[in-house]
Amino acid sequence: MKGAHEKLLHLTSAETEGIDTPENAKNNSLQSSKFMLWLQIFIFTFFVLAGQAAGTLLGRVYYEQGGNSRWIATLAQTAGFPILLPFICYPSPKNHNEQHDQLNIHQPSIFVRSSVYIFLGLFQVANSMLYTVGLQYLPVSTYSLISGSQLAFNALTSFFLNRQKITPIILNSVVLLSFSSSAVIFQNETGDSGEISQTSLLIGFTVATFGSLGYALQFSLTELAFQKVFKSGSLKVVMKMSFFIGLFVTLTSLTELLMSGNWRDLEKEMGEYRSGKLAYVINLVCTATSWQLFAVGSVGLVFKASSLFSNVIINLGTSVGPIFGMVFLKENMSGLKVFSLLLGLWGYASYIYQHYLDDLEAKSGEVKSSAEDDDF
């Protein structure tokens, strides 16, 4: 122990005198890596919240100004993938660690990567169709309640597929955020009316539930793909996945649009758009850009954090959405919307607090390990 004490005094003296010892260099590198990680998580979180808010508001404006094509609105949600071309076509600067990782990690073949993109794209198309059918058969309030269960489903799929630790604090966060995104069932502004048959309710409930479970599973499978297939530490893999999934889903939606024949009404819809044809085009372009920003952010959070963390941020965006509607569209901010927002913020704070505890535990383990090494 005397030698360890002398070494500690030496390290303290070295730090005071500014000597760059191996231990100091390692600690500085670790702190720098953690800072960059949380900076990237913050940026991806901003992408999700900003893209989700802007895309939702622009979608409302589209319908309010006379747009009525669900196919066009759906297509706009994935058609922004070309903006990612510059990021995937040009080589990104790599640091020494990334170069070392890529030399030691076997890169998957083009066939394997393409198979993953196509599989995840098919999964997204199927989930979107299930949600669309569910919305046709169910009242909006019931549909929103089922959609809010996606986060709870994702907690289960992450636990089994991604070895996600489910602590009481994380469970508290999942419950709060699920309730927060489902608070619409208590509001009288959903426009639900008319009798709905038991058969329609059963069909709608079944497909909406499978859609919610499907999206949860898609997030976990995306994280699993990053863990098992795309092992590179470069952010370019996030851009590539967002680009190719967006390309595949857009081509599928475009095919459905052409087969439905609704494309013939496009010119008429543009002419009847209240703000004019230019505003119509600008709305769709901005909508596509916003949702692509959201897609990059959600995939980036899966890559840098976890599928559950990404879903937490998406649910938080659903809770804070009414604020943007109040500011930009002059919508009413009811007490239930405020309650939903507070639940969402509470759930998000709980999740971040769990990360804070995990970080403290990791630091404690590093200090203990360092002390044991000093004893030897």
Short mmCIF file of C-alpha atoms in Angstrom, two decimals:
data_model
loop_
_atom_site.label_atom_id
_atom_site.label_comp_id
_atom_site.label_asym_id
_atom_site.label_seq_id
_atom_site.Cartn_x
_atom_site.Cartn_y
_atom_site.Cartn_z
CA MET A 1 0.00 0.00 0.00
CA LYS A 2 2.96 2.31 0.60
CA GLY A 3 3.99 1.94 -3.05
CA ALA A 4 0.44 2.71 -4.17
CA HIS A 5 0.42 5.83 -1.95
CA GLU A 6 3.71 7.01 -3.42
CA LYS A 7 2.39 6.39 -6.95
CA LEU A 8 -0.74 8.40 -6.16
CA LEU A 9 1.41 11.29 -4.91
CA HIS A 10 3.49 11.02 -8.08
CA LEU A 11 0.37 11.11 -10.29
CA THR A 12 -1.02 14.09 -8.41
CA SER A 13 2.30 15.90 -8.80
CA ALA A 14 2.42 14.98 -12.49
CA GLU A 15 -1.09 16.32 -13.06
CA THR A 16 -0.19 19.52 -11.22
CA GLU A 17 2.94 20.01 -13.28
CA GLY A 18 1.10 19.21 -16.52
CA ILE A 19 3.11 16.05 -17.30
CA ASP A 20 1.25 13.85 -19.78
CA THR A 21 1.53 10.43 -18.10
CA PRO A 22 -0.02 7.32 -19.72
CA GLU A 23 -2.73 7.29 -17.05
CA ASN A 24 -3.60 10.95 -17.71
CA ALA A 25 -3.64 10.38 -21.45
CA LYS A 26 -5.96 7.40 -21.02
CA ASN A 27 -8.33 9.37 -18.78
CA ASN A 28 -8.35 12.33 -21.16
CA SER A 29 -9.08 10.02 -24.10
CA LEU A 30 -11.92 8.37 -22.17
CA GLN A 31 -13.45 11.72 -21.22
CA SER A 32 -13.15 12.93 -24.80
CA SER A 33 -14.85 9.79 -26.11
CA LYS A 34 -17.72 10.16 -23.64
CA PHE A 35 -18.16 13.81 -24.57
CA MET A 36 -18.29 12.97 -28.29
CA LEU A 37 -20.77 10.17 -27.64
CA TRP A 38 -23.18 12.40 -25.73
CA LEU A 39 -22.72 15.18 -28.28
CA GLN A 40 -23.74 12.78 -31.07
CA ILE A 41 -26.68 11.53 -29.00
CA PHE A 42 -27.78 15.13 -28.44
CA ILE A 43 -27.57 15.88 -32.18
CA PHE A 44 -29.56 12.77 -33.11
CA THR A 45 -32.12 13.62 -30.41
CA PHE A 46 -32.50 17.09 -31.94
CA PHE A 47 -32.98 15.50 -35.38
CA VAL A 48 -35.75 13.26 -34.05
CA LEU A 49 -37.63 15.97 -32.15
CA ALA A 50 -37.22 18.66 -34.82
CA GLY A 51 -38.00 16.33 -37.72
CA GLN A 52 -41.01 14.82 -35.98
CA ALA A 53 -42.43 18.22 -35.01
CA ALA A 54 -41.86 19.82 -38.44
CA GLY A 55 -43.13 16.77 -40.35
CA THR A 56 -46.30 16.58 -38.26
CA LEU A 57 -47.03 20.31 -38.57
CA LEU A 58 -46.42 20.33 -42.32
CA GLY A 59 -48.68 17.30 -42.67
CA ARG A 60 -51.49 19.16 -40.92
CA VAL A 61 -50.94 22.21 -43.10
CA TYR A 62 -51.09 19.97 -46.19
CA TYR A 63 -54.59 18.76 -45.30
CA GLU A 64 -55.79 22.14 -44.06
CA GLN A 65 -54.82 23.82 -47.33
CA GLY A 66 -56.75 21.35 -49.46
CA GLY A 67 -54.47 18.34 -49.86
CA ASN A 68 -56.38 15.07 -49.59
CA SER A 69 -54.16 12.30 -50.99
CA ARG A 70 -53.06 9.87 -48.31
CA TRP A 71 -50.71 8.25 -50.82
CA ILE A 72 -48.89 11.52 -51.50
CA ALA A 73 -48.65 12.30 -47.79
CA THR A 74 -47.27 8.81 -47.11
CA LEU A 75 -44.80 9.05 -49.98
CA ALA A 76 -43.51 12.38 -48.66
CA GLN A 77 -42.53 10.73 -45.38
CA THR A 78 -39.76 8.66 -47.02
CA ALA A 79 -38.99 10.48 -50.29
CA GLY A 80 -36.30 12.69 -48.70
CA PHE A 81 -33.63 9.98 -48.84
CA PRO A 82 -31.69 11.60 -51.79
CA ILE A 83 -30.43 14.36 -49.45
CA LEU A 84 -28.19 11.71 -47.84
CA LEU A 85 -26.31 10.99 -51.08
CA PRO A 86 -23.45 13.45 -50.36
CA PHE A 87 -22.86 11.81 -46.98
CA ILE A 88 -22.59 8.27 -48.34
CA CYS A 89 -20.79 8.97 -51.64
CA TYR A 90 -17.84 10.91 -50.25
CA PRO A 91 -15.29 9.34 -47.93
CA SER A 92 -15.53 10.65 -44.41
CA PRO A 93 -12.38 11.51 -42.42
CA LYS A 94 -11.42 8.68 -40.10
CA ASN A 95 -9.39 8.84 -36.95
CA HIS A 96 -6.78 6.26 -35.99
CA ASN A 97 -9.19 4.25 -33.84
CA GLU A 98 -11.77 3.90 -36.63
CA GLN A 99 -9.08 2.80 -39.09
CA HIS A 100 -7.81 0.24 -36.59
CA ASP A 101 -11.36 -1.04 -35.98
CA GLN A 102 -12.09 -1.45 -39.67
CA LEU A 103 -8.86 -3.38 -40.21
CA ASN A 104 -9.74 -5.82 -37.45
CA ILE A 105 -13.50 -6.18 -38.12
CA HIS A 106 -14.65 -8.35 -40.97
CA GLN A 107 -16.91 -6.20 -43.12
CA PRO A 108 -20.14 -7.83 -44.37
CA SER A 109 -20.55 -8.50 -48.08
CA ILE A 110 -22.77 -6.42 -50.34
CA PHE A 111 -25.27 -9.29 -50.44
CA VAL A 112 -25.53 -9.39 -46.64
CA ARG A 113 -25.92 -5.63 -46.35
CA SER A 114 -28.50 -5.52 -49.13
CA SER A 115 -30.45 -8.33 -47.49
CA VAL A 116 -30.58 -6.40 -44.22
CA TYR A 117 -31.75 -3.20 -45.96
CA ILE A 118 -34.44 -5.05 -47.92
CA PHE A 119 -35.62 -7.00 -44.87
CA LEU A 120 -35.90 -3.88 -42.69
CA GLY A 121 -37.55 -2.01 -45.57
CA LEU A 122 -40.14 -4.78 -46.00
CA PHE A 123 -40.71 -4.72 -42.26
CA GLN A 124 -41.37 -0.98 -42.34
CA VAL A 125 -43.76 -1.28 -45.30
CA ALA A 126 -45.69 -4.07 -43.55
CA ASN A 127 -45.91 -2.11 -40.29
CA SER A 128 -47.10 1.02 -42.10
CA MET A 129 -49.82 -1.00 -43.84
CA LEU A 130 -50.94 -2.50 -40.53
CA TYR A 131 -51.16 0.93 -38.92
CA THR A 132 -53.07 2.31 -41.93
CA VAL A 133 -55.63 -0.51 -41.79
CA GLY A 134 -55.93 -0.11 -38.03
CA LEU A 135 -56.71 3.60 -38.40
CA GLN A 136 -59.42 2.80 -40.94
CA TYR A 137 -61.21 0.39 -38.60
CA LEU A 138 -60.68 2.03 -35.21
CA PRO A 139 -61.61 5.34 -33.60
CA VAL A 140 -58.64 7.70 -33.35
CA SER A 141 -58.65 7.48 -29.55
CA THR A 142 -58.45 3.68 -29.51
CA TYR A 143 -55.85 3.74 -32.26
CA SER A 144 -53.70 6.21 -30.29
CA LEU A 145 -53.94 4.07 -27.16
CA ILE A 146 -52.71 0.98 -29.03
CA SER A 147 -49.95 2.97 -30.75
CA GLY A 148 -48.77 4.17 -27.36
CA SER A 149 -48.05 0.55 -26.41
CA GLN A 150 -45.18 0.46 -28.93
CA LEU A 151 -42.69 1.62 -26.30
CA ALA A 152 -43.76 -1.13 -23.88
CA PHE A 153 -43.43 -3.71 -26.67
CA ASN A 154 -40.00 -2.31 -27.50
CA ALA A 155 -38.89 -2.73 -23.89
CA LEU A 156 -39.72 -6.44 -24.18
CA THR A 157 -38.10 -6.97 -27.58
CA SER A 158 -34.99 -5.07 -26.45
CA PHE A 159 -34.77 -7.22 -23.34
CA PHE A 160 -34.86 -10.47 -25.32
CA LEU A 161 -32.99 -9.48 -28.50
CA ASN A 162 -30.56 -6.77 -27.37
CA ARG A 163 -29.97 -7.69 -23.72
CA GLN A 164 -31.37 -4.35 -22.61
CA LYS A 165 -31.29 -3.96 -18.83
CA ILE A 166 -34.79 -3.22 -17.50
CA THR A 167 -34.42 -1.52 -14.12
CA PRO A 168 -37.31 -0.16 -12.03
CA ILE A 169 -36.38 3.36 -13.19
CA ILE A 170 -36.48 2.37 -16.88
CA LEU A 171 -39.78 0.55 -16.30
CA ASN A 172 -41.13 3.72 -14.70
CA SER A 173 -39.97 5.71 -17.74
CA VAL A 174 -41.64 3.28 -20.18
CA VAL A 175 -44.96 3.38 -18.30
CA LEU A 176 -44.99 7.18 -18.04
CA LEU A 177 -44.11 7.73 -21.70
CA SER A 178 -46.66 5.15 -22.83
CA PHE A 179 -49.40 6.89 -20.84
CA SER A 180 -48.18 10.26 -22.09
CA SER A 181 -48.50 9.37 -25.78
CA SER A 182 -51.92 7.77 -25.18
CA ALA A 183 -53.50 10.69 -23.32
CA VAL A 184 -55.52 11.55 -26.45
CA ILE A 185 -58.14 8.95 -25.45
CA PHE A 186 -59.34 11.34 -22.72
CA GLN A 187 -59.82 14.28 -25.09
CA ASN A 188 -63.01 15.21 -26.92
CA GLU A 189 -61.31 16.52 -30.04
CA THR A 190 -60.59 13.32 -31.92
CA GLY A 191 -63.69 13.45 -34.04
CA ASP A 192 -64.77 9.88 -33.24
CA SER A 193 -68.40 9.34 -34.17
CA GLY A 194 -70.80 6.67 -35.31
CA GLU A 195 -71.31 3.05 -34.41
CA ILE A 196 -68.49 0.60 -35.08
CA SER A 197 -69.24 -3.09 -35.44
CA GLN A 198 -67.60 -5.69 -33.24
CA THR A 199 -65.99 -7.23 -36.32
CA SER A 200 -64.41 -3.91 -37.34
CA LEU A 201 -63.18 -3.34 -33.80
CA LEU A 202 -61.65 -6.83 -33.70
CA ILE A 203 -59.92 -6.38 -37.06
CA GLY A 204 -58.69 -2.90 -36.20
CA PHE A 205 -57.47 -3.91 -32.74
CA THR A 206 -55.64 -6.95 -34.12
CA VAL A 207 -53.83 -5.22 -36.98
CA ALA A 208 -52.99 -2.11 -34.90
CA THR A 209 -51.56 -4.27 -32.13
CA PHE A 210 -49.46 -6.25 -34.60
CA GLY A 211 -48.34 -2.95 -36.17
CA SER A 212 -47.26 -1.61 -32.79
CA LEU A 213 -45.43 -4.83 -32.00
CA GLY A 214 -43.92 -4.81 -35.50
CA TYR A 215 -42.45 -1.33 -35.11
CA ALA A 216 -41.04 -2.26 -31.71
CA LEU A 217 -39.49 -5.37 -33.22
CA GLN A 218 -38.13 -3.33 -36.14
CA PHE A 219 -36.22 -1.05 -33.77
CA SER A 220 -34.74 -4.02 -31.92
CA LEU A 221 -33.82 -5.76 -35.17
CA THR A 222 -32.11 -2.57 -36.36
CA GLU A 223 -30.04 -2.51 -33.17
CA LEU A 224 -29.29 -6.22 -33.62
CA ALA A 225 -28.11 -5.51 -37.18
CA PHE A 226 -25.70 -2.88 -35.85
CA GLN A 227 -24.43 -5.31 -33.21
CA LYS A 228 -24.03 -8.40 -35.40
CA VAL A 229 -23.63 -7.16 -39.00
CA PHE A 230 -22.59 -3.50 -39.19
CA LYS A 231 -19.84 -3.44 -36.59
CA SER A 232 -18.04 -0.37 -37.96
CA GLY A 233 -17.77 2.62 -35.67
CA SER A 234 -18.31 5.09 -38.51
CA LEU A 235 -21.48 7.19 -38.63
CA LYS A 236 -21.63 6.58 -42.38
CA VAL A 237 -23.32 3.25 -41.65
CA VAL A 238 -26.25 5.23 -40.15
CA MET A 239 -26.54 7.32 -43.33
CA LYS A 240 -26.38 4.25 -45.55
CA MET A 241 -29.04 2.39 -43.61
CA SER A 242 -31.37 5.42 -43.62
CA PHE A 243 -30.75 5.97 -47.35
CA PHE A 244 -31.35 2.43 -48.56
CA ILE A 245 -34.35 1.77 -46.33
CA GLY A 246 -35.83 5.10 -47.45
CA LEU A 247 -35.16 4.18 -51.08
CA PHE A 248 -36.82 0.79 -50.76
CA VAL A 249 -39.89 2.08 -48.90
CA THR A 250 -40.27 5.01 -51.33
CA LEU A 251 -40.18 2.71 -54.35
CA THR A 252 -42.81 0.50 -52.71
CA SER A 253 -45.05 3.48 -51.89
CA LEU A 254 -44.58 4.89 -55.39
CA THR A 255 -45.60 1.55 -56.91
CA GLU A 256 -48.72 1.49 -54.76
CA LEU A 257 -49.51 5.08 -55.79
CA LEU A 258 -49.23 4.23 -59.49
CA MET A 259 -51.27 1.04 -59.13
CA SER A 260 -54.04 2.84 -57.23
CA GLY A 261 -54.44 5.41 -60.02
CA ASN A 262 -54.44 8.32 -57.54
CA TRP A 263 -51.51 9.91 -59.38
CA ARG A 264 -54.01 11.13 -62.01
CA ASP A 265 -55.52 13.49 -59.42
CA LEU A 266 -52.17 15.08 -58.57
CA GLU A 267 -52.48 18.01 -60.99
CA LYS A 268 -56.04 18.71 -59.86
CA GLU A 269 -54.97 18.65 -56.21
CA MET A 270 -52.14 21.10 -56.90
CA GLY A 271 -54.55 23.45 -58.68
CA GLU A 272 -57.02 23.36 -55.78
CA TYR A 273 -54.37 23.88 -53.10
CA ARG A 274 -55.36 27.14 -51.36
CA SER A 275 -51.85 28.53 -51.03
CA GLY A 276 -50.94 27.83 -54.67
CA LYS A 277 -48.93 25.25 -56.59
CA LEU A 278 -45.55 26.59 -55.40
CA ALA A 279 -46.60 26.34 -51.75
CA TYR A 280 -47.85 22.79 -52.45
CA VAL A 281 -44.47 21.73 -53.80
CA ILE A 282 -42.57 23.50 -51.00
CA ASN A 283 -44.74 21.80 -48.39
CA LEU A 284 -44.05 18.33 -49.78
CA VAL A 285 -40.30 18.99 -50.17
CA CYS A 286 -40.02 20.33 -46.61
CA THR A 287 -42.13 17.45 -45.30
CA ALA A 288 -39.84 14.91 -47.00
CA THR A 289 -36.75 16.66 -45.62
CA SER A 290 -38.19 16.79 -42.10
CA TRP A 291 -39.11 13.12 -41.98
CA GLN A 292 -35.73 12.15 -43.41
CA LEU A 293 -34.12 14.13 -40.60
CA PHE A 294 -36.31 12.18 -38.19
CA ALA A 295 -35.31 8.87 -39.81
CA VAL A 296 -31.59 9.64 -39.54
CA GLY A 297 -31.99 10.71 -35.93
CA SER A 298 -33.96 7.63 -34.90
CA VAL A 299 -31.52 5.22 -36.59
CA GLY A 300 -28.59 7.21 -35.16
CA LEU A 301 -29.95 6.86 -31.63
CA VAL A 302 -30.31 3.12 -32.13
CA PHE A 303 -26.69 3.04 -33.32
CA LYS A 304 -25.21 5.24 -30.58
CA ALA A 305 -27.51 4.34 -27.67
CA SER A 306 -30.20 1.66 -28.04
CA SER A 307 -33.52 0.96 -29.73
CA LEU A 308 -35.31 1.65 -26.43
CA PHE A 309 -33.59 5.02 -26.07
CA SER A 310 -34.65 5.93 -29.62
CA ASN A 311 -38.23 4.95 -28.87
CA VAL A 312 -38.17 7.00 -25.66
CA ILE A 313 -37.20 10.11 -27.65
CA ILE A 314 -39.92 9.44 -30.26
CA ASN A 315 -42.56 9.15 -27.53
CA LEU A 316 -41.23 12.32 -25.94
CA GLY A 317 -41.68 14.03 -29.32
CA THR A 318 -45.32 12.93 -29.35
CA SER A 319 -45.80 14.56 -25.95
CA VAL A 320 -44.16 17.89 -26.84
CA GLY A 321 -45.86 18.03 -30.26
CA PRO A 322 -48.86 20.06 -28.98
CA ILE A 323 -46.51 22.89 -28.00
CA PHE A 324 -45.44 23.34 -31.63
CA GLY A 325 -49.06 23.11 -32.72
CA MET A 326 -49.97 25.87 -30.26
CA VAL A 327 -47.09 28.13 -31.36
CA PHE A 328 -47.27 27.70 -35.14
CA LEU A 329 -50.87 26.61 -35.83
CA LYS A 330 -52.60 28.48 -32.98
CA GLU A 331 -54.07 25.26 -31.59
CA ASN A 332 -55.51 25.12 -28.09
CA MET A 333 -53.26 23.79 -25.34
CA SER A 334 -55.70 21.91 -23.13
CA GLY A 335 -55.02 20.76 -19.60
CA LEU A 336 -54.77 17.16 -20.74
CA LYS A 337 -52.10 18.09 -23.28
CA VAL A 338 -50.12 19.81 -20.52
CA PHE A 339 -50.57 16.72 -18.36
CA SER A 340 -49.35 14.55 -21.25
CA LEU A 341 -46.32 16.81 -21.69
CA LEU A 342 -45.43 16.62 -17.99
CA LEU A 343 -45.72 12.83 -18.02
CA GLY A 344 -43.47 12.69 -21.07
CA LEU A 345 -40.83 14.93 -19.50
CA TRP A 346 -40.98 12.91 -16.28
CA GLY A 347 -40.53 9.67 -18.19
CA TYR A 348 -37.63 11.09 -20.19
CA ALA A 349 -35.95 12.44 -17.04
CA SER A 350 -36.28 8.99 -15.44
CA TYR A 351 -34.56 7.36 -18.39
CA ILE A 352 -31.71 9.91 -18.38
CA TYR A 353 -31.35 9.46 -14.61
CA GLN A 354 -30.81 5.73 -15.15
CA HIS A 355 -28.02 6.55 -17.62
CA TYR A 356 -26.52 8.86 -15.00
CA LEU A 357 -26.54 6.04 -12.43
CA ASP A 358 -24.98 3.65 -14.96
CA ASP A 359 -22.24 6.20 -15.64
CA LEU A 360 -21.51 6.58 -11.92
CA GLU A 361 -21.36 2.79 -11.56
CA ALA A 362 -18.94 2.55 -14.49
CA LYS A 363 -16.70 5.24 -13.01
CA SER A 364 -16.74 3.48 -9.64
CA GLY A 365 -15.70 0.25 -11.34
CA GLU A 366 -12.84 2.01 -13.14
CA VAL A 367 -11.56 3.54 -9.89
CA LYS A 368 -11.75 0.18 -8.12
CA SER A 369 -9.94 -1.57 -10.97
CA SER A 370 -7.24 1.11 -11.00
CA ALA A 371 -6.75 0.79 -7.22
CA GLU A 372 -6.39 -2.98 -7.50
CA ASP A 373 -3.78 -2.56 -10.24
CA ASP A 374 -1.87 -0.12 -8.04
CA ASP A 375 -1.79 -2.66 -5.18
CA PHE A 376 0.04 -5.07 -7.46
#
